[in-house]
XYZ file of C-alpha atoms in Angstrom:
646
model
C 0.000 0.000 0.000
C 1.420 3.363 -1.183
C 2.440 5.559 1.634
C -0.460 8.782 1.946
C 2.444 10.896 2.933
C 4.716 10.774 0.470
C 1.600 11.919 -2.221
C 2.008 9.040 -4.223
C -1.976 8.131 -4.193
C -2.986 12.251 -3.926
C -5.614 11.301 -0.899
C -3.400 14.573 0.971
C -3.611 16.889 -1.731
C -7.505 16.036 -2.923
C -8.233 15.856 0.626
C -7.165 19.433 1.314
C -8.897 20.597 -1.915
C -11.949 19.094 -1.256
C -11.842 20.918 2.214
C -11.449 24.008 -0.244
C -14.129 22.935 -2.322
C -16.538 22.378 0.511
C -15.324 25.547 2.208
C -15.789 28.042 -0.634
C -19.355 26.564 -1.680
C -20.302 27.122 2.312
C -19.340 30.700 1.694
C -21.286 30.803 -1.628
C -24.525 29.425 0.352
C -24.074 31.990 2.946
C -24.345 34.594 0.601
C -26.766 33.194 -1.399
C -29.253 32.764 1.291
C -28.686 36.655 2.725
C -29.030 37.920 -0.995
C -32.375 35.936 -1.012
C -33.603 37.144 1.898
C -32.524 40.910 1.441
C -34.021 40.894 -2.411
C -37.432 39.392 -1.008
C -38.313 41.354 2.144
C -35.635 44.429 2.544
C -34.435 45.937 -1.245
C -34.300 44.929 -4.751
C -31.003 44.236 -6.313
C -30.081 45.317 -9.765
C -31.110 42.805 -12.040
C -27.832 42.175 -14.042
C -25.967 42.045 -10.944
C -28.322 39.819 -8.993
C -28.646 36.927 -11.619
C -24.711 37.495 -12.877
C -24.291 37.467 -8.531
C -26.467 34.491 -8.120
C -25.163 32.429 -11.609
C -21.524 33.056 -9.993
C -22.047 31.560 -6.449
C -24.377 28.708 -7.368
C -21.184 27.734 -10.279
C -18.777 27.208 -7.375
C -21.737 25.484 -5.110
C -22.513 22.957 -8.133
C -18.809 22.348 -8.587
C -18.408 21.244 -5.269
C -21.499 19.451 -5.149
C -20.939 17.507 -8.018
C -17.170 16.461 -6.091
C -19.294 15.235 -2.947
C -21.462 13.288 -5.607
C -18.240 11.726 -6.929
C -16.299 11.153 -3.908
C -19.565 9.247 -2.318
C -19.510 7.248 -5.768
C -15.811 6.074 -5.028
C -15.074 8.280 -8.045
C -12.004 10.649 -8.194
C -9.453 8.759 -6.501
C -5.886 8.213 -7.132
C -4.723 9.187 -10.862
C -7.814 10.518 -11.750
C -8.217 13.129 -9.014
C -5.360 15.501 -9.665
C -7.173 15.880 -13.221
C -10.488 16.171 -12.132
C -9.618 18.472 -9.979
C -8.116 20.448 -12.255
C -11.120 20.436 -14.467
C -13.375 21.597 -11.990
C -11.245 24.197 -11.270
C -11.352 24.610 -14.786
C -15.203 25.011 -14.928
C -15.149 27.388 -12.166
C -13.165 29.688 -13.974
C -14.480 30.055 -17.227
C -17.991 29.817 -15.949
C -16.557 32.933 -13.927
C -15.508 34.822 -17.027
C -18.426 34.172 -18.679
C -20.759 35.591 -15.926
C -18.425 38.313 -15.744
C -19.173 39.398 -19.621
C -22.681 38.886 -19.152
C -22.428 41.816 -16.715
C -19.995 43.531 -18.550
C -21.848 43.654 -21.794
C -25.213 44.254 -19.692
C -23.403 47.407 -18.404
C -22.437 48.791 -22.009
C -26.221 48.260 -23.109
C -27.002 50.499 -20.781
C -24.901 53.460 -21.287
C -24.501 53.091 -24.804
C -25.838 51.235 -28.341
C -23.543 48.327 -27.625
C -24.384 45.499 -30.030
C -22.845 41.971 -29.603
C -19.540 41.110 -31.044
C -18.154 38.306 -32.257
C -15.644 38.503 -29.337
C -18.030 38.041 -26.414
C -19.437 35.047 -28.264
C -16.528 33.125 -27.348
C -17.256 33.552 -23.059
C -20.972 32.881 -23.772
C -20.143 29.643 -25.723
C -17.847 28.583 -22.886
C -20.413 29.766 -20.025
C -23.269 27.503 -22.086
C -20.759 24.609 -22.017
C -19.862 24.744 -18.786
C -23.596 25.395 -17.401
C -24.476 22.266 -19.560
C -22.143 20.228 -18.037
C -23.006 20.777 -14.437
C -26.212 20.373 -15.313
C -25.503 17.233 -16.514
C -23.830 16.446 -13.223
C -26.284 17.477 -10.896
C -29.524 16.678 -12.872
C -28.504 13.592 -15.254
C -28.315 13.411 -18.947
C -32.497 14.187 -19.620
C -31.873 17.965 -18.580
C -29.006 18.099 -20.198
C -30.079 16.670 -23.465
C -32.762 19.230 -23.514
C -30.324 22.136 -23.091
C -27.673 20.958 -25.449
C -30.319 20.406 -27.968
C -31.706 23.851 -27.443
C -28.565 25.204 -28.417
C -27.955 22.781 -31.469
C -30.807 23.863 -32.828
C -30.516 27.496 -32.559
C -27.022 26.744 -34.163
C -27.730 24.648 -37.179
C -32.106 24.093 -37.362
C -31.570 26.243 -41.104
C -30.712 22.614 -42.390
C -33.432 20.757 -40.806
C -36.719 19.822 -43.110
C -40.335 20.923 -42.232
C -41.744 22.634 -39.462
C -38.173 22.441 -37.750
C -36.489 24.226 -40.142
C -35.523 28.433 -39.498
C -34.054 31.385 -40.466
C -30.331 30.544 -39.010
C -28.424 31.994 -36.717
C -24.669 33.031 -36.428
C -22.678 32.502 -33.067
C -23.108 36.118 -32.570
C -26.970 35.757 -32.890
C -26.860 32.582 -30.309
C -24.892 33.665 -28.230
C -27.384 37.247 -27.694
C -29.983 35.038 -28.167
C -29.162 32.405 -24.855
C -26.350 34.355 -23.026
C -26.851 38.411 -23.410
C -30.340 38.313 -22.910
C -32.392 39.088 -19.644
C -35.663 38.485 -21.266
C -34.937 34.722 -22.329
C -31.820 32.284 -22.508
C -29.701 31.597 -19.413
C -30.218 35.151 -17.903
C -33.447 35.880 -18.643
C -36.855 36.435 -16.755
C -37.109 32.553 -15.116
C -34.128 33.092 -13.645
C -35.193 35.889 -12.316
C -38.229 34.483 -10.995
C -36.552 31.795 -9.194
C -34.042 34.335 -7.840
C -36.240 36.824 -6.507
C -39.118 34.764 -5.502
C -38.821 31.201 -5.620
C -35.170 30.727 -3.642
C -36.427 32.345 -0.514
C -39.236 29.745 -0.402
C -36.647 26.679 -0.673
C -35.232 27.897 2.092
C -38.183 28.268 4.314
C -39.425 24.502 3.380
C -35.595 23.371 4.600
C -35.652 25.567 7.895
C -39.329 24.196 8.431
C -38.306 20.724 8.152
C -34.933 21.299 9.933
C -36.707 22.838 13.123
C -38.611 19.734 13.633
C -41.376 20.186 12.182
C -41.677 16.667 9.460
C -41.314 14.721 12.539
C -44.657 16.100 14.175
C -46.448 15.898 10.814
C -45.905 12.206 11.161
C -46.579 11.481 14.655
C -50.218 13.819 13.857
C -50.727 12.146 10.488
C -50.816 8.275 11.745
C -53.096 9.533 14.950
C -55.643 10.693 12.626
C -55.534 7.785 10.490
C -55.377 5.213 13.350
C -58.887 3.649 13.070
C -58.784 3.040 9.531
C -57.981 -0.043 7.750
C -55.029 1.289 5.624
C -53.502 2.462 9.206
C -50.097 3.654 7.901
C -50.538 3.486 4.477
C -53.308 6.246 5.164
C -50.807 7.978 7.365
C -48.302 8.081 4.731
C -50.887 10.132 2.442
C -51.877 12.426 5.158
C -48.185 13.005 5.812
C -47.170 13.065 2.060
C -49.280 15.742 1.523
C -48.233 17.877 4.295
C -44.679 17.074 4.008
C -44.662 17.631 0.152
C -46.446 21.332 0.422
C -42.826 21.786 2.609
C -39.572 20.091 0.708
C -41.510 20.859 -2.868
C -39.681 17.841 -4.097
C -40.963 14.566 -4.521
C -37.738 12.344 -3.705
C -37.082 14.288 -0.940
C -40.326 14.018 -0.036
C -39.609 9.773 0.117
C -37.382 9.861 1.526
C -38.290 11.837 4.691
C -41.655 9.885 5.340
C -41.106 6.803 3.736
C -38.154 5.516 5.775
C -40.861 5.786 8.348
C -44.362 5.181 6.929
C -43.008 2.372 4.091
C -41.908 -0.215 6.985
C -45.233 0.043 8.752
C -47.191 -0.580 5.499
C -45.285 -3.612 4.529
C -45.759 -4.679 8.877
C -49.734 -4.325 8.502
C -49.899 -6.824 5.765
C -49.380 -4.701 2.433
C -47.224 -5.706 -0.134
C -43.628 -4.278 -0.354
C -44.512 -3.160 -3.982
C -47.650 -1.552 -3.034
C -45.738 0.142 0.298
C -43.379 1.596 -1.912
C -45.896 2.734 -4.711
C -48.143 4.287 -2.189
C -45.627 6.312 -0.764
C -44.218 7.087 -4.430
C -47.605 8.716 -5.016
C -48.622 10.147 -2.242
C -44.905 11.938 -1.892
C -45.233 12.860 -5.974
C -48.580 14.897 -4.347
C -47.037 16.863 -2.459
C -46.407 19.614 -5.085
C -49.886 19.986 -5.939
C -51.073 20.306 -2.386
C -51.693 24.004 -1.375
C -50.363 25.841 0.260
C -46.725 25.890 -0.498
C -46.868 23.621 -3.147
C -42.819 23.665 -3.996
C -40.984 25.904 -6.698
C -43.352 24.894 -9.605
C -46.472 27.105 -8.154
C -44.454 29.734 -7.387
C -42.911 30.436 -11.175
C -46.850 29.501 -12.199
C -47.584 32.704 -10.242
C -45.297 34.754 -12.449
C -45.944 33.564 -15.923
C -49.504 33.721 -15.728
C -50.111 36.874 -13.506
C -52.387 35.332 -11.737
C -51.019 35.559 -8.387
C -49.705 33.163 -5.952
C -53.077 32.676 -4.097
C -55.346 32.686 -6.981
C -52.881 29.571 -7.609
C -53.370 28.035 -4.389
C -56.979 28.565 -4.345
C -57.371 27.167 -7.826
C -55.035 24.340 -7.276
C -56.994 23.036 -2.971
C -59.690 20.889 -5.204
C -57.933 19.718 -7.704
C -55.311 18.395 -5.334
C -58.362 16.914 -2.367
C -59.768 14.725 -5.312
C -56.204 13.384 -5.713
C -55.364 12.664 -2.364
C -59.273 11.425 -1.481
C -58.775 8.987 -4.941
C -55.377 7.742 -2.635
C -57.324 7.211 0.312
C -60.123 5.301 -1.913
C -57.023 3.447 -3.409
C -55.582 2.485 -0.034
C -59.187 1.501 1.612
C -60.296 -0.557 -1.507
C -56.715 -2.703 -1.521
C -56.818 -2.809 2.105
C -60.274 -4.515 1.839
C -59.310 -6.970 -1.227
C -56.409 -8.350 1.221
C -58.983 -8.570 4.316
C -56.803 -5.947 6.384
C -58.860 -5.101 9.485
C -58.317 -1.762 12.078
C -55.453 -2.963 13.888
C -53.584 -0.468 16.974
C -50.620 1.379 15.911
C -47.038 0.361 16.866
C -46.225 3.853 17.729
C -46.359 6.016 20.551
C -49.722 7.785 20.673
C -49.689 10.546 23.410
C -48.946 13.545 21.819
C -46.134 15.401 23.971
C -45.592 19.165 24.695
C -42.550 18.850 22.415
C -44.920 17.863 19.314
C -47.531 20.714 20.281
C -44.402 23.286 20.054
C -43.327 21.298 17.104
C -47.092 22.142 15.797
C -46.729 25.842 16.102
C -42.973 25.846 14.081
C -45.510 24.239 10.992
C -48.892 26.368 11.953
C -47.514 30.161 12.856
C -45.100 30.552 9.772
C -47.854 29.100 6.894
C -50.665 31.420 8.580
C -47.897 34.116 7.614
C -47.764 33.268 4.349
C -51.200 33.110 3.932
C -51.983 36.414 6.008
C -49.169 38.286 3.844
C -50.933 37.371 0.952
C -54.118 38.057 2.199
C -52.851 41.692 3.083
C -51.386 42.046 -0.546
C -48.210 41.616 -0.054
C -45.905 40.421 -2.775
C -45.260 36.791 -2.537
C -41.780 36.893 -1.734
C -42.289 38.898 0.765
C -44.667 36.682 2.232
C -41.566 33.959 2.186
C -39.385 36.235 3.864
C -41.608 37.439 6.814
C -42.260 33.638 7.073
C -38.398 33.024 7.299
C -38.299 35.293 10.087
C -41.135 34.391 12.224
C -40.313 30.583 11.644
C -36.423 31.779 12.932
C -37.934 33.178 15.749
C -40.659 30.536 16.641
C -37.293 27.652 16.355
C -36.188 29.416 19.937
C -39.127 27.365 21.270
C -37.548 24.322 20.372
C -35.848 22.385 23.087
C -33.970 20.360 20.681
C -32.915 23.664 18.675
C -31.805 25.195 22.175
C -29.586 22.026 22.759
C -28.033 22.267 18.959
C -28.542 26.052 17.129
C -26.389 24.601 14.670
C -29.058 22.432 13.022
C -30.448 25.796 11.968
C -27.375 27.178 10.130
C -27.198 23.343 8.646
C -30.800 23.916 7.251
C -30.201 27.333 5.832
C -27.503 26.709 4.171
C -29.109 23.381 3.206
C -31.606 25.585 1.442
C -29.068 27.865 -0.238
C -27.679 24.656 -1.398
C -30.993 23.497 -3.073
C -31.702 27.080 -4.530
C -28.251 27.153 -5.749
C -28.477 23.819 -7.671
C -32.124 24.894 -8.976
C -30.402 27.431 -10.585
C -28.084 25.036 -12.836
C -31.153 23.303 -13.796
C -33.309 26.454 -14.684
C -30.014 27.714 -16.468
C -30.706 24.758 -19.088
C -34.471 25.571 -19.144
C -33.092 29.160 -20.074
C -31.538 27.805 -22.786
C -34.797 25.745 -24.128
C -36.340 29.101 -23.662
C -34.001 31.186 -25.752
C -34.153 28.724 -28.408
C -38.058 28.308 -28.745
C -39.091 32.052 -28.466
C -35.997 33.048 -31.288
C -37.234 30.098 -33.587
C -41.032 30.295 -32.986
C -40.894 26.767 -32.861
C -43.401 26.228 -29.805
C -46.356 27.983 -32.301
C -45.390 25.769 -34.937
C -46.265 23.093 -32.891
C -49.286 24.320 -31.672
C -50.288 24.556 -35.422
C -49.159 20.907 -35.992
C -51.342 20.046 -32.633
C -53.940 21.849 -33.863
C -54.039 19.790 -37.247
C -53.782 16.650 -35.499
C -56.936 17.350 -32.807
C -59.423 18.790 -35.802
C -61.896 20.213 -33.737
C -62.029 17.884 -30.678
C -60.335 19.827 -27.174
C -60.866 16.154 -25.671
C -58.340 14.672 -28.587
C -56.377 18.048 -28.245
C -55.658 17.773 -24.834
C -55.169 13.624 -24.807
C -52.363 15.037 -27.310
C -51.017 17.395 -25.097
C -51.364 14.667 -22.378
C -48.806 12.424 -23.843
C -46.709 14.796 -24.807
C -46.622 16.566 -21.415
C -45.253 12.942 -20.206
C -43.143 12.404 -22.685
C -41.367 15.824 -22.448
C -41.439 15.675 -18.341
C -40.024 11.798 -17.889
C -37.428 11.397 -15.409
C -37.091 15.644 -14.845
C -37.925 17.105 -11.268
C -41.158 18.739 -11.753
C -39.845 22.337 -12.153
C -38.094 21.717 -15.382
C -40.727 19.073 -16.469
C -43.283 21.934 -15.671
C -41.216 24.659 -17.400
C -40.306 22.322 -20.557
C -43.755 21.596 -20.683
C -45.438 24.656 -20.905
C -43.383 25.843 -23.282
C -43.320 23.576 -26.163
C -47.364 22.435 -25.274
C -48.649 25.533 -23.815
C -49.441 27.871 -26.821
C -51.533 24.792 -28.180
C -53.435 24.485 -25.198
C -54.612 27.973 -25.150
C -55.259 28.092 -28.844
C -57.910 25.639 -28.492
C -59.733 28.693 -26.100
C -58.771 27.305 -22.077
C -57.905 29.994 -20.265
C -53.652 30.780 -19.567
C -54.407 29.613 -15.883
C -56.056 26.647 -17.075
C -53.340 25.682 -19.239
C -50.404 26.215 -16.911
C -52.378 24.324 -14.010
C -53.183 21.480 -17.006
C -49.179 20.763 -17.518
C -47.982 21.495 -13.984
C -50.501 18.458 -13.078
C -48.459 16.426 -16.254
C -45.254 17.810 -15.136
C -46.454 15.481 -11.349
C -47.350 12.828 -12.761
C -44.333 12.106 -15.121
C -42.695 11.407 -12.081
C -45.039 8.124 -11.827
C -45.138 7.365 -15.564
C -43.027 4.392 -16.137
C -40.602 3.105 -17.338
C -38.912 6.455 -16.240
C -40.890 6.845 -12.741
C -37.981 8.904 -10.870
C -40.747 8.201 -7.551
C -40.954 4.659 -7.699
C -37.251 4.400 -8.142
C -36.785 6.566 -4.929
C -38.747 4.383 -3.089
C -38.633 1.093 -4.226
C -35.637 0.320 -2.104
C -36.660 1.401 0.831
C -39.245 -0.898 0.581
C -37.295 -3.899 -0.917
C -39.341 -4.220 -3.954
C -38.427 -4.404 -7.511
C -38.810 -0.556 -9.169
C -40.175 -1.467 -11.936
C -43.364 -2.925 -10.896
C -43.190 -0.532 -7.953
C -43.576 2.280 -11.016
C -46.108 0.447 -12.227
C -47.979 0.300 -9.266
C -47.611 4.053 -8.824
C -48.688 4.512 -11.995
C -52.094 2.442 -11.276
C -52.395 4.391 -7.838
C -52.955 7.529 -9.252
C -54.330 7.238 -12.117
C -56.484 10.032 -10.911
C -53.789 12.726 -11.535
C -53.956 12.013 -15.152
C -57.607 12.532 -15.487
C -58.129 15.249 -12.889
C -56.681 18.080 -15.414
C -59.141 17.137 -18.135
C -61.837 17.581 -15.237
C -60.973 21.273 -14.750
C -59.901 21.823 -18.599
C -63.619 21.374 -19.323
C -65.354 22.373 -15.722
C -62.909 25.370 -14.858
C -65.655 26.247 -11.885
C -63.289 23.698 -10.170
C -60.501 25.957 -9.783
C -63.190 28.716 -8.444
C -60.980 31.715 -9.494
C -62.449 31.347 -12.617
C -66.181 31.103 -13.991
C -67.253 30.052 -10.110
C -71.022 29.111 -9.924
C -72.422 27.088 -6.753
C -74.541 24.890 -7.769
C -72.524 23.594 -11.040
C -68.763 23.508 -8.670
C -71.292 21.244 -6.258
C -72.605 18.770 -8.939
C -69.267 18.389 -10.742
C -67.350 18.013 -6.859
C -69.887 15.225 -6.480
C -69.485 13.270 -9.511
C -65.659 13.312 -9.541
C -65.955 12.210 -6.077
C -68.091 9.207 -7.270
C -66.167 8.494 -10.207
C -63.186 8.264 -8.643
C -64.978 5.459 -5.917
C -65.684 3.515 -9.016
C -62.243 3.546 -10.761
C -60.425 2.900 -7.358
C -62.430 -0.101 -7.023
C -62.892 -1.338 -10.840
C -58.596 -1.026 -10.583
C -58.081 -3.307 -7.482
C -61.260 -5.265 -9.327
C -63.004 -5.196 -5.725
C -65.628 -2.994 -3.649
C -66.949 -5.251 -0.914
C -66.270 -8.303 -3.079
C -64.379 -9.582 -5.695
C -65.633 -7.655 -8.423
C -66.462 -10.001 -12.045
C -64.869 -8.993 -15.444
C -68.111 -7.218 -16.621
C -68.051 -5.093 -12.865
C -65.272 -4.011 -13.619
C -65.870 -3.022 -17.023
C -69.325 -1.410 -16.513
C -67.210 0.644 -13.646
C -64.736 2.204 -15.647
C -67.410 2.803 -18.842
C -69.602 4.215 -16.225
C -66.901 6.498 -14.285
C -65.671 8.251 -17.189
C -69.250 9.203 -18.671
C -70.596 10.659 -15.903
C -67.561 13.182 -16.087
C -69.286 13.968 -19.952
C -70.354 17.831 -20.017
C -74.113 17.029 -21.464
C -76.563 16.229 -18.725
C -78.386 13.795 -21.342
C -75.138 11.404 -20.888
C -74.044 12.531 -17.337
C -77.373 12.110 -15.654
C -78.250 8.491 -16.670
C -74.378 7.245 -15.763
C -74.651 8.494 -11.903
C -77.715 6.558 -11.927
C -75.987 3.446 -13.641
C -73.117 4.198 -11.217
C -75.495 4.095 -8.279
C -77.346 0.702 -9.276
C -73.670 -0.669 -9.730
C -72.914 0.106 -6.283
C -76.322 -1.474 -4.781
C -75.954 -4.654 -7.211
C -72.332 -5.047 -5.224
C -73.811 -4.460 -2.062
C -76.822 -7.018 -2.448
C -74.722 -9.445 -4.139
C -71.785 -10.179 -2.128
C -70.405 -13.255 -1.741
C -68.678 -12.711 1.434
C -68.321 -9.888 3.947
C -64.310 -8.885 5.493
C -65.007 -8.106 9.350
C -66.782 -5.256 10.289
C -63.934 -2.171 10.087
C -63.889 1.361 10.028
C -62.606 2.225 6.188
């Protein structure tokens, strides 16, 4: 074995630069999380200096991110670490320069008629590549692929045939067009979105979590599911959808209930596959459950002008029929395998330490919603609830004993924020491409070709496409890709801009679940010992709902009451979705009381999806079908489980 002192393996050396590494990106989260705060609740920043400012320190945060990555994957050692190193130095410093003309040539535009030369091409092609490549890192080759073909096609799309084909563009015109640009490409106005509103929030969901709040959410969410027969599996939707509205992320999400919830599930009698794909879907909810909702809701906000609560008011029904088609899911299954109400394994006296834990959750989301309420901008909500949640944390015994664990969240959050960034930087790309090629219209003509003059067959398009384009992406890029390449079609067939962006975001979820690609299932199909395919699989089948919920408020907007609201038509459609989801949860797991026959389930799922038809001569007679369906099963069941509270 080679001696570590005498530098024949590196370890020393790598070890100390790592330390660097580490050091510097600590210092770069720091930063980033005061220059969040400030720009949401104190001052604005100038705009080329806050996006060339935050595009510096989240470079040197990915960097050494991406080395953590690699050193926990055994990679970088001996030989190949003095080069690595020196290409991540590499990176850092002509992403650097790049960021640095960006702001240089943002300064001469605005004290003189500075056009683009072919000169500061040459930073802006290396800032793209290296932007690309920690993308690649961080996110995986699907993010990257979509960048790198954004740029490809900006560069050479005059030789492609069709619809594809455009004008052409020089490396001057690209390189304004994706780089010197702070309406589209890297710099543009999603970046600033995410800058000024949306990294404040990913920091609050961190700090909430890291005061001790998840843990709480768990202990509350299996005492108010302890009667039922699904037990934890129940408890792991209650808590899903709690959690989720915090982390905004759907692995993360997994992995801080289901380490927890997935073990009980499997101990009550469920399969492993359907522990895992329970808590895959439940978790992938989270984003859709006001009223945080994660990053996606918060650019929605933006782009559509709608507001942040108009968002989370439109998105609360929506996202109940989900989780109530879970709990359906969950109560049907547990049925099918006889599960009965069993007592929970888990302490059940709630403490003084959980009720203070209750108030770190409670006081800083009734800020958020009061700020809003009060007209405040949105990030400012997320700042004043940074502040009251850093004040409530006092309260915590456990944060008394260890402060630190709240300078480990924040810069946790600054951390997330800061690799956000290297993903939206690709999306900027995408962006700048589209809007300079006009290539997103083009496809909604081609769409609109394709659908004649069907919006059903319009949006099943759009459907497909939405999970096509959003496989194996976290759901802000998914959402973002999404809307736009499909979202000019979607409004050209007359729904509404809000409509449209709530339509993907839900698509932008439920790629997450869409095998074979089903990032959720693969999260949590260890955990639970079960194979990921069929655990994506079973996902998928679980909610099935969140791919037919957006065609339910494409056609009855009244659901998403900001717009075209009317009583008695938001109560009749609320009660047949509620119904139609009972009898596709059951015709699924082919059982209701019984074992349901071929024909059952057959007549169920006919029968669910015409009572969701808009004429009354077709929705009217299928409740009533649906309703002799469900008093044939009754009457005619062959055997009974034990009497249970479902």
């Amino acid at each position: 074995m080679t001696d570590p002192t005498n530098g024949g393996t590196g370890q020393p050396i790598l070890g100390l630069t790592d330390r660097i590494f580490m050091l510097l990106a600590g210092v770069a989260c720091f930063i980033l999380g005061v220059i969040a705060l400030y720009s949401s609740g104190i001052d604005l920043i100038d705009p080329k200096l806050h996006r060339a400012g935050g595009f510096a320190l989240a470079l040197i945060v990915a960097v050494a991110v991406s080395r953590k990555r690699r050193a926990d994957r055994g990679g970088g050692q001996g030989a190949l670490g003095l080069p690595l190193t020196v290409i991540d130095i590499a990176l850092i410093v002509g992403g650097l320069w790049a960021v640095w003309s960006f702001y240089s040539v943002q300064t001469l535009m605005e004290v003189s008629l500075y056009d683009v030369r072919q000169s500061d091409a040459i930073p802006a092609f290396v800032g793209l590549v290296v932007f690309l490549e920690l993308c690649r890192r961080l996110w995986g080759w699907g993010l990257f692929t979509v960048g790198s073909l954004g740029a490809i096609y900006l560069l050479f799309g005059q030789n492609l045939p069709g619809i594809l084909e455009h004008t052409g563009f020089d490396m001057v015109d690209v390189s304004e067009a994706l780089w010197y640009n702070t309406n589209k490409g890297v710099f543009g106005s999603i970046t600033n979105i995410v800058l000024v509103t949306v990294f404040v929030f990913i920091i609050f969901g961190v700090l909430l979590e890291g005061t001790g709040a998840g843990d709480t959410l768990l202990k509350f969410a299996f005492l108010a599911t302890r009667r039922t027969r699904g037990g934890p599996a129940h408890a792991a939707i209650l808590s899903s959808s709690l959690f989720g509205t915090m982390s905004g992320s759907t692995v993360a999400n997994i992995v801080g209930t289901g380490t927890f919830t997935i073990p009980m599930i499997k101990k009550r009698g469920f399969s492993p596959t359907f522990a895992a794909g329970i808590e895959a879907t439940a978790s992938s909810g989270g984003q859709i459950m006001p009223p945080i909702m994660g990053a996606a809701a918060l650019v929605m906000a933006d782009l559509t002008g709608a507001g942040y609560l108009n968002i989370i008011v439109a998105a609360l029904f929506p996202a109940l029929f989900y989780y109530f088609s879970l709990f359906a899911a969950v109560t049907v299954e547990a049925r099918r395998q006889g599960i009965e109400v069993k007592p929970l394994e888990v302490e059940d006296k709630i403490t003084r330490l959980d009720m203070i834990n209750s108030i770190l959750f409670i006081g800083p989301i009734a800020v958020v919603i009061a700020s809003l309420l009060l007209g405040y901008s949105t990030s400012a909500a997320g700042f004043y609830a940074v502040v009251v949640l850093l004040a409530l944390a006092a309260i915590n015994p456990e944060v008394r004993r260890d402060p630190m664990r709240v300078w480990r969240s924040f810069l946790k959050g600054s951390e997330s924020g800061a690799t956000l960034l290297i993903a939206i930087a690709a999306i900027g790309i995408l962006v700048g491409s589209l809007d300079s090629t006009g290539l997103g219209l083009k496809l909604a003509g081609v769409i609109a070709e394709i659908r004649g003059e069907s919006l059903f067959s319009a949006l099943l398009v759009a459907m497909v496409g939405a999970l096509v384009l959003g496989m194996g992406m976290p759901t802000l890029p998914a959402y973002l890709i999404i809307i736009l390449v499909m979202g000019p079609a979607i409004q050209a067939l007359g729904v509404s801009m809000l409509t449209a962006h709530m339509f993907v975001f839900y698509y932008g979820v439920a790629s997450s679940l869409t095998p074979p690609v089903a990032i959720a299932a693969y999260a949590a199909a260890p955990i639970a010992g079960a194979n990921p395919l069929m655990t994506s699989f079973m996902s998928f089948r679980l909610g099935m709902a969140k791919f037919i919920i957006p065609f339910i408020f494409a056609f009855y907007p009244t659901i998403l009451i900001v717009e075209e609201f009317s009583m008695l038509p938001f109560l009749w459609i609320t009660a047949r979705t509620c119904f139609c989801i009972w009898l596709f949860s059951s015709a699924l797991s082919a059982f209701d009381l019984r074992k349901l026959s071929l024909p059952e389930v057959v007549l169920r799922f006919a029968t669910a999806f015409t009572m969701l038809a808009v004429s009354p001569t077709i929705h009217v007679p299928a409740v009533a079908f649906g309703i002799a369906l469900i008093v044939f099963g009754t009457r005619n069941r062959n055997s009974e489980p034990k009497e249970g509270i479902a």
